CSV table of C-alpha atoms in Angstrom, one decimal:
chain,number,residue,atom,x,y,z
A,1,GLY,CA,4.8,-5.1,-19.3
A,2,ARG,CA,6.9,-6.3,-21.7
A,3,PHE,CA,9.5,-3.4,-21.0
A,4,TRP,CA,9.7,-4.4,-17.2
A,5,LEU,CA,10.0,-8.0,-18.2
A,6,ILE,CA,13.0,-7.1,-20.5
A,7,ILE,CA,14.6,-4.7,-17.5
A,8,ALA,CA,13.9,-7.4,-14.8
A,9,SER,CA,15.7,-10.2,-17.2
A,10,VAL,CA,18.7,-7.5,-18.0
A,11,GLY,CA,19.0,-7.0,-14.3
A,12,PHE,CA,18.8,-10.8,-13.6
A,13,PHE,CA,21.4,-11.7,-16.2
A,14,TYR,CA,23.9,-9.0,-14.9
A,15,TYR,CA,23.6,-9.8,-11.4
A,16,THR,CA,23.9,-13.8,-12.4
A,17,LEU,CA,27.2,-12.8,-14.2
A,18,TRP,CA,28.2,-10.6,-11.6
A,19,VAL,CA,27.8,-13.2,-8.7
A,20,ILE,CA,28.4,-16.6,-10.3
A,21,GLY,CA,30.6,-15.5,-13.5
A,22,MET,CA,33.3,-13.3,-11.6
A,23,PRO,CA,34.7,-15.8,-9.2
A,24,PHE,CA,35.5,-17.9,-12.6
A,25,VAL,CA,37.4,-14.9,-14.4
A,26,ASP,CA,41.3,-15.5,-15.0
A,27,GLU,CA,43.6,-13.4,-12.9
A,28,ASP,CA,44.8,-12.1,-16.1
A,29,TYR,CA,41.6,-10.7,-17.2
A,30,LYS,CA,40.2,-9.9,-13.7
A,31,ALA,CA,41.3,-6.1,-13.8
A,32,THR,CA,39.7,-5.8,-17.0
A,33,VAL,CA,36.3,-7.5,-16.4
A,34,SER,CA,35.8,-6.2,-13.1
A,35,GLN,CA,35.9,-2.5,-14.1
A,36,PHE,CA,32.2,-3.5,-15.4
A,37,PHE,CA,30.9,-5.0,-11.9
A,38,PRO,CA,31.0,-3.6,-8.4
A,39,PRO,CA,32.8,-4.8,-5.5
A,40,LEU,CA,31.5,-8.6,-5.1
A,41,GLU,CA,30.4,-7.7,-1.2
A,42,LEU,CA,27.8,-5.6,-2.4
A,43,ALA,CA,26.3,-8.7,-4.2
A,44,LEU,CA,24.8,-9.8,-0.9
A,45,ILE,CA,24.6,-6.1,0.9
A,46,ILE,CA,22.0,-4.6,-1.8
A,47,PRO,CA,19.6,-7.7,-1.9
A,48,SER,CA,19.9,-7.8,1.9
A,49,ALA,CA,19.1,-4.3,2.2
A,50,ILE,CA,16.0,-4.3,-0.1
A,51,GLY,CA,14.8,-7.3,1.4
A,52,SER,CA,14.9,-5.7,4.8
A,53,ILE,CA,13.1,-2.6,4.0
A,54,VAL,CA,10.4,-4.8,2.1
A,55,PHE,CA,9.9,-6.8,5.2
A,56,ILE,CA,9.7,-3.8,7.5
A,57,ALA,CA,7.1,-2.4,5.3
A,58,LEU,CA,4.8,-5.1,5.1
A,59,VAL,CA,5.2,-5.4,8.9
A,60,ALA,CA,4.4,-1.9,9.2
A,61,ARG,CA,1.5,-2.2,7.0
A,62,ALA,CA,0.0,-5.4,8.8
A,63,TYR,CA,0.3,-3.4,12.1
A,64,HIS,CA,-1.6,-0.6,10.9
A,65,LEU,CA,-4.3,-2.8,9.5
A,66,VAL,CA,-4.7,-4.6,12.9
A,67,ARG,CA,-4.8,-1.4,14.5
A,68,LEU,CA,-7.7,0.0,12.2
A,69,SER,CA,-9.5,-3.2,12.7
A,70,ARG,CA,-9.2,-3.3,16.6
A,71,ARG,CA,-10.5,0.2,16.4
A,72,ALA,CA,-13.4,-0.3,14.3
A,73,ASP,CA,-14.2,-3.3,16.6
A,74,LYS,CA,-14.2,-1.0,19.8
A,75,THR,CA,-16.6,1.5,17.9
A,76,ASP,CA,-19.3,-1.3,17.2
């Protein structure tokens, strides 16, 4: 559990630096600092894609459970 907590904390810190810190980097250092981070547009695309996939999976699971419940009700 501690390992995953450390991984999540490092990921959160990196994402925070990427999204919140990058716009405040001076233009003189922007080329040097930006080599450590992907383009800023991905900061919104990646979480949106992951959220959409999780949402679709949850809806599919709920649909599956409702179908199983209704099928069980018909046989009773």
